[in-house]
Amino acid sequence: MDNLSKELAKLMWNVGIFTETVASLGMENIQTKEDFSPVTLADLGAQIMVSHWLNMHFEGEPLIAEESLKSLPKTNRDAFIDKLKGVLESFLGKLSQKEILDYLELNCFSTKKESYWVLDPLDGTKGFIRGNQYAISLGHINKGTIDVGVLACPRLRLTHLSDRKDVQQGCLFFAEKGKGAWVQLCNLSSDPIPIHVSQCKDPSQAKLFRSYESKHTDVEKTNRFCEKMGMKLSIPVDSQVKYGLLACGEGEIILRFTPPDNPNYREKVWDHVGGAIILHEAGGKVTDVFGKAFQYNGEPLLSNSIGVFASNGYLHDIGVNILQEIMGEL
Ligand SMILES: [Mg+2]
């Protein structure tokens, strides 16, 4: 683990402690964004924490992130910002309203630069609100390739990686290009454990993770895929936690189609960058449903890709062949 990874790990554990603190205080303050998706005090606070850190260590390096000033509520905005200042104080010290707005404004949405950060401060907000899984995802792109990724999963408990029965929830995945992927369990002081994808080559034994929210995918096509693969296990999981699970061998496939009522939906870059490098470095593969690699070009949308198909690598070609059949069927 080099120094940058150590510092990133510290940051991301802290952000996870922050989001769980917000949840334990019942201070989510759920708001609805323009696209009708929910956003909470935790999403915005987490983004401010990461922006604050990036501004200190990588000033001037662009950030493409999910939240922005637009995510703030239209009504009672000042009261919302006051609450945000209150919950952030024990993590970042006292911030003025202007600083809060400035950190949110560091999101540049899109960039022409070759080197930039990509952040989803809280991936799986609906899961977070429900008390289920969510992730905090940060990655760095250089010349179209992800070179570092960190995924904090504050509610994930990976019992199979520990010989302790009482292993606590919370883990942090990270990867560096060409160096491998690791997970830390429970806390920052635990030793990083190298992780690898499952060796499963038999589709009938494979486990698939699909979107928790059925509106986020095409359930009928997903069922058809499972049937053609002879797969019995299709498990709904929120957020990029799915990438972490695949990277440590807890499952074999992630599949997401465009939703039938929104066929023009394109994946957002922050929903993948942190998790995709972790799976890749653990031996897996990430493409769209046609087997095409994602193109990272400084834009918020992966506009040349349709859906997501990720696997442990061994099952990729067979999966893409079946997906081609399904996508070709009327
Ligand atoms: Mg989010």
Coordinates of C-alpha atoms and ligand atoms in Angstrom, one line a residue:
M1 CA 0.0 0.0 0.0
D2 CA 1.7 3.2 -1.0
N3 CA 1.3 6.5 0.8
L4 CA -1.5 7.8 -1.5
S5 CA -3.6 4.6 -0.9
K6 CA -3.0 4.9 2.8
E7 CA -4.2 8.5 2.9
L8 CA -7.2 7.6 0.7
A9 CA -8.1 4.7 2.9
K10 CA -8.0 7.0 6.0
L11 CA -10.2 9.6 4.2
M12 CA -12.7 7.0 3.0
W13 CA -13.0 5.2 6.4
N14 CA -13.7 8.7 7.9
V15 CA -16.4 9.4 5.3
G16 CA -18.0 6.1 6.1
I17 CA -18.0 7.0 9.9
F18 CA -19.6 10.3 8.9
T19 CA -22.4 8.7 6.8
E20 CA -23.1 6.1 9.5
T21 CA -23.2 8.9 12.1
V22 CA -25.8 10.7 10.1
A23 CA -27.9 7.5 9.9
S24 CA -27.5 6.8 13.6
L25 CA -28.7 10.3 14.5
G26 CA -31.7 9.9 12.1
M27 CA -30.5 13.1 10.4
E28 CA -30.8 11.9 6.8
N29 CA -33.1 14.9 5.9
I30 CA -34.2 13.2 2.7
Q31 CA -34.7 15.6 -0.3
T32 CA -35.8 14.9 -3.8
K33 CA -33.6 16.0 -6.7
E34 CA -34.7 17.3 -10.1
D35 CA -34.5 13.8 -11.5
F36 CA -36.8 12.6 -8.6
S37 CA -33.9 10.6 -7.1
P38 CA -33.4 11.0 -3.3
V39 CA -30.4 12.9 -1.8
T40 CA -29.6 13.2 1.9
L41 CA -27.5 15.2 4.3
A42 CA -25.1 12.3 4.2
D43 CA -24.6 12.4 0.4
L44 CA -23.8 16.1 0.5
G45 CA -21.7 15.9 3.6
A46 CA -19.7 13.0 2.2
Q47 CA -19.0 14.9 -1.0
I48 CA -17.8 18.0 1.0
M49 CA -15.5 15.8 3.0
V50 CA -13.9 14.3 -0.1
S51 CA -13.8 17.7 -1.9
H52 CA -12.1 19.2 1.1
W53 CA -9.4 16.5 1.1
L54 CA -8.9 16.7 -2.7
N55 CA -8.7 20.5 -2.5
M56 CA -5.9 20.1 0.1
H57 CA -3.9 17.4 -1.7
F58 CA -4.7 17.8 -5.4
E59 CA -5.7 21.4 -5.8
G60 CA -6.8 22.3 -9.3
E61 CA -7.3 18.6 -10.4
P62 CA -10.8 18.3 -11.7
L63 CA -13.5 16.4 -9.9
I64 CA -16.6 14.8 -11.6
A65 CA -19.1 13.9 -8.9
E66 CA -22.7 13.2 -8.4
E67 CA -23.7 16.1 -6.2
S68 CA -23.5 19.8 -6.7
L69 CA -25.2 23.0 -5.6
K70 CA -28.2 21.8 -7.5
S71 CA -28.6 18.9 -5.0
L72 CA -29.4 21.4 -2.2
P73 CA -33.1 21.8 -1.4
K74 CA -34.9 24.8 -3.0
T75 CA -36.9 25.5 0.2
N76 CA -35.3 26.0 3.6
R77 CA -31.9 25.9 2.0
D78 CA -30.2 27.9 4.8
A79 CA -31.7 25.6 7.5
F80 CA -30.4 22.6 5.6
I81 CA -26.9 24.1 5.2
D82 CA -26.9 24.8 9.0
K83 CA -27.7 21.2 9.7
L84 CA -24.9 20.2 7.3
K85 CA -22.4 22.4 9.1
G86 CA -23.5 21.0 12.4
V87 CA -22.9 17.3 11.5
L88 CA -19.7 18.1 9.6
E89 CA -18.2 20.0 12.5
S90 CA -16.7 17.1 14.4
F91 CA -15.1 15.9 11.1
L92 CA -13.9 19.1 9.4
G93 CA -14.1 21.7 12.1
K94 CA -16.2 24.8 11.7
L95 CA -17.1 25.6 8.1
S96 CA -18.9 28.8 6.9
Q97 CA -21.9 28.7 4.6
K98 CA -19.6 30.0 1.8
E99 CA -17.1 27.1 2.3
I100 CA -19.9 24.6 2.2
L101 CA -21.1 26.1 -1.2
D102 CA -17.5 26.4 -2.5
Y103 CA -16.7 22.7 -1.8
L104 CA -19.9 21.6 -3.6
E105 CA -19.0 23.9 -6.5
L106 CA -15.7 22.0 -7.0
N107 CA -17.7 19.5 -9.0
C108 CA -16.8 20.4 -12.6
F109 CA -19.3 18.0 -14.2
S110 CA -17.1 17.4 -17.2
T111 CA -13.4 18.0 -18.1
K112 CA -11.1 18.1 -21.1
K113 CA -8.1 17.3 -18.8
E114 CA -6.6 13.9 -19.0
S115 CA -6.2 13.5 -15.2
Y116 CA -9.2 13.8 -12.9
W117 CA -11.1 12.3 -9.9
V118 CA -14.6 10.7 -10.0
L119 CA -16.7 10.5 -6.9
D120 CA -20.1 9.1 -5.9
P121 CA -20.2 10.3 -2.3
L122 CA -23.0 8.0 -1.5
D123 CA -23.8 5.3 -4.0
G124 CA -27.1 3.6 -3.3
T125 CA -28.9 6.4 -1.4
K126 CA -32.1 4.3 -1.4
G127 CA -30.3 1.4 0.2
F128 CA -28.8 3.8 2.8
I129 CA -32.2 5.2 3.7
R130 CA -33.7 1.6 3.8
G131 CA -30.9 0.5 6.2
N132 CA -29.3 -1.7 3.5
Q133 CA -26.1 -1.6 1.6
Y134 CA -24.5 1.5 0.1
A135 CA -20.9 2.5 -0.9
I136 CA -18.7 5.6 -1.1
S137 CA -16.8 5.4 -4.3
L138 CA -13.8 7.4 -5.4
G139 CA -11.5 6.7 -8.3
H140 CA -8.9 8.5 -10.4
I141 CA -8.6 8.5 -14.2
N142 CA -5.5 9.3 -16.2
K143 CA -5.5 9.2 -20.0
G144 CA -8.8 7.3 -20.1
T145 CA -7.7 4.6 -17.7
I146 CA -8.6 4.2 -14.0
D147 CA -5.4 4.1 -12.0
V148 CA -6.7 4.1 -8.4
G149 CA -10.0 3.2 -6.8
V150 CA -11.4 3.1 -3.3
L151 CA -14.8 1.7 -2.3
A152 CA -16.0 2.2 1.3
C153 CA -18.8 -0.2 2.2
P154 CA -19.8 0.8 5.8
R155 CA -22.5 -1.9 6.2
L156 CA -20.9 -4.8 4.5
R157 CA -19.8 -7.8 6.6
L158 CA -17.4 -10.2 5.0
T159 CA -17.3 -13.1 7.3
H160 CA -15.7 -15.5 4.8
L161 CA -12.5 -13.4 4.8
S162 CA -12.0 -13.5 8.5
D163 CA -11.4 -16.4 10.9
R164 CA -13.2 -14.4 13.6
K165 CA -16.9 -15.2 14.0
D166 CA -17.6 -11.7 15.4
V167 CA -16.3 -9.8 12.5
Q168 CA -17.9 -6.3 12.5
Q169 CA -19.6 -4.7 9.6
G170 CA -17.7 -2.2 7.5
C171 CA -15.0 -2.7 4.9
L172 CA -12.9 -0.8 2.5
F173 CA -11.8 -2.1 -0.9
F174 CA -9.0 -0.5 -2.9
A175 CA -6.9 -1.1 -5.9
E176 CA -4.1 0.4 -7.9
K177 CA -3.5 -0.2 -11.6
G178 CA -1.2 -3.2 -12.2
K179 CA -0.7 -3.8 -8.5
G180 CA -3.8 -5.8 -7.4
A181 CA -6.8 -5.3 -5.1
W182 CA -7.3 -5.5 -1.3
V183 CA -9.9 -5.2 1.4
Q184 CA -9.6 -4.0 4.9
L185 CA -12.2 -5.3 7.4
C186 CA -13.8 -3.5 10.3
N187 CA -11.3 -0.7 10.8
L188 CA -8.4 1.2 9.5
S189 CA -5.8 -0.6 11.7
S190 CA -6.7 -4.1 10.2
D191 CA -4.2 -5.5 7.7
P192 CA -5.2 -5.2 4.1
I193 CA -6.1 -8.7 2.6
P194 CA -5.4 -9.3 -1.1
I195 CA -8.5 -10.3 -2.9
H196 CA -9.3 -12.4 -6.0
V197 CA -12.4 -13.2 -8.0
S198 CA -14.0 -16.7 -7.7
Q199 CA -12.6 -19.5 -9.9
C200 CA -16.1 -20.6 -10.9
K201 CA -16.3 -21.6 -14.6
D202 CA -19.7 -23.3 -14.5
P203 CA -22.6 -20.9 -15.1
S204 CA -25.1 -23.2 -13.2
Q205 CA -23.0 -22.7 -10.1
A206 CA -22.6 -18.9 -10.5
K207 CA -24.3 -16.2 -8.4
L208 CA -25.6 -13.1 -10.1
F209 CA -26.0 -9.7 -8.4
R210 CA -28.7 -7.4 -9.9
S211 CA -30.0 -3.9 -9.1
Y212 CA -32.0 -3.8 -5.8
E213 CA -34.4 -1.4 -7.4
S214 CA -36.3 -3.3 -10.1
K215 CA -36.9 0.1 -12.0
H216 CA -33.1 0.4 -12.5
T217 CA -32.9 -2.6 -14.8
D218 CA -35.0 -4.9 -17.0
V219 CA -36.1 -7.7 -14.8
E220 CA -37.6 -9.8 -17.6
K221 CA -34.3 -9.7 -19.6
T222 CA -32.4 -10.5 -16.4
N223 CA -34.6 -13.6 -15.8
R224 CA -34.1 -14.7 -19.4
F225 CA -30.3 -14.4 -19.0
C226 CA -30.3 -16.5 -15.8
E227 CA -32.5 -19.1 -17.6
K228 CA -30.2 -19.3 -20.6
M229 CA -27.1 -19.5 -18.4
G230 CA -28.8 -22.1 -16.2
M231 CA -28.2 -19.9 -13.1
K232 CA -30.2 -20.4 -10.0
L233 CA -29.0 -17.5 -7.9
S234 CA -30.0 -13.9 -8.7
I235 CA -29.5 -11.6 -5.7
P236 CA -30.5 -7.9 -5.5
V237 CA -27.8 -5.7 -4.0
D238 CA -27.7 -1.9 -3.9
S239 CA -24.8 0.1 -5.3
Q240 CA -21.1 -0.7 -6.1
V241 CA -21.0 -3.0 -3.1
K242 CA -21.7 -5.5 -6.0
Y243 CA -18.2 -4.8 -7.4
G244 CA -16.6 -5.4 -4.0
L245 CA -18.5 -8.7 -3.6
L246 CA -17.4 -10.0 -7.0
A247 CA -13.8 -8.9 -6.4
C248 CA -13.5 -11.0 -3.3
G249 CA -15.2 -14.1 -4.8
E250 CA -18.6 -13.7 -3.2
G251 CA -20.4 -13.9 -6.6
E252 CA -19.6 -14.2 -10.3
I253 CA -21.8 -11.8 -12.3
I254 CA -23.2 -8.3 -12.2
L255 CA -25.9 -7.5 -14.8
R256 CA -27.8 -4.4 -15.5
F257 CA -29.9 -3.6 -18.6
T258 CA -31.4 -0.3 -19.5
P259 CA -34.8 0.0 -17.9
P260 CA -37.7 -0.7 -20.4
D261 CA -39.4 2.6 -19.5
N262 CA -36.1 4.5 -20.0
P263 CA -34.2 2.8 -22.9
N264 CA -32.0 5.9 -23.4
Y265 CA -30.6 5.7 -19.9
R266 CA -26.8 5.7 -19.9
E267 CA -24.6 4.7 -17.0
K268 CA -23.0 7.4 -15.0
V269 CA -19.3 7.4 -14.6
W270 CA -19.4 7.8 -10.8
D271 CA -21.5 4.6 -10.5
H272 CA -18.5 2.5 -11.8
V273 CA -15.0 4.1 -11.6
G274 CA -14.2 3.2 -7.9
G275 CA -15.6 -0.3 -8.2
A276 CA -14.6 -1.2 -11.7
I277 CA -10.8 -1.0 -11.0
I278 CA -11.2 -3.1 -7.9
L279 CA -12.9 -5.9 -9.8
H280 CA -10.4 -5.6 -12.7
E281 CA -7.4 -5.8 -10.4
A282 CA -8.9 -8.8 -8.6
G283 CA -9.1 -10.6 -11.9
G284 CA -12.5 -9.8 -13.2
K285 CA -13.9 -8.0 -16.2
V286 CA -16.3 -5.0 -16.7
T287 CA -18.0 -4.2 -20.0
D288 CA -21.4 -3.1 -21.2
V289 CA -24.0 -5.8 -22.2
F290 CA -22.5 -6.0 -25.6
G291 CA -19.1 -6.8 -24.2
K292 CA -17.7 -3.4 -25.0
A293 CA -15.2 -1.7 -22.6
F294 CA -16.3 1.5 -20.9
Q295 CA -14.8 4.7 -22.3
Y296 CA -13.7 7.3 -19.8
N297 CA -13.6 10.6 -21.7
G298 CA -14.1 13.2 -19.0
E299 CA -17.9 13.2 -19.4
P300 CA -20.4 12.3 -16.7
L301 CA -22.2 9.7 -18.8
L302 CA -20.8 6.5 -20.4
S303 CA -22.7 7.5 -23.5
N304 CA -21.2 4.8 -25.8
S305 CA -22.1 1.9 -23.4
I306 CA -25.5 0.2 -22.9
G307 CA -26.0 -1.3 -19.4
V308 CA -23.3 -3.2 -17.4
F309 CA -22.0 -6.7 -17.6
A310 CA -19.3 -7.6 -15.1
S311 CA -17.9 -11.0 -14.3
N312 CA -15.2 -13.0 -12.6
G313 CA -13.6 -13.1 -16.1
Y314 CA -14.0 -16.9 -16.6
L315 CA -17.7 -16.4 -17.4
H316 CA -17.4 -13.3 -19.5
D317 CA -17.4 -14.7 -23.0
I318 CA -20.2 -17.2 -22.4
G319 CA -22.3 -14.4 -20.8
V320 CA -21.7 -11.9 -23.7
N321 CA -22.8 -14.6 -26.2
I322 CA -26.0 -15.1 -24.3
L323 CA -26.5 -11.3 -24.0
Q324 CA -26.1 -10.9 -27.7
E325 CA -28.9 -13.4 -28.2
I326 CA -31.1 -11.6 -25.7
M327 CA -30.4 -8.1 -27.2
G328 CA -31.0 -9.5 -30.7
E329 CA -34.4 -11.0 -29.7
L330 CA -37.5 -8.8 -30.2
Ligands
MG1 MG -24.9 9.0 -5.0

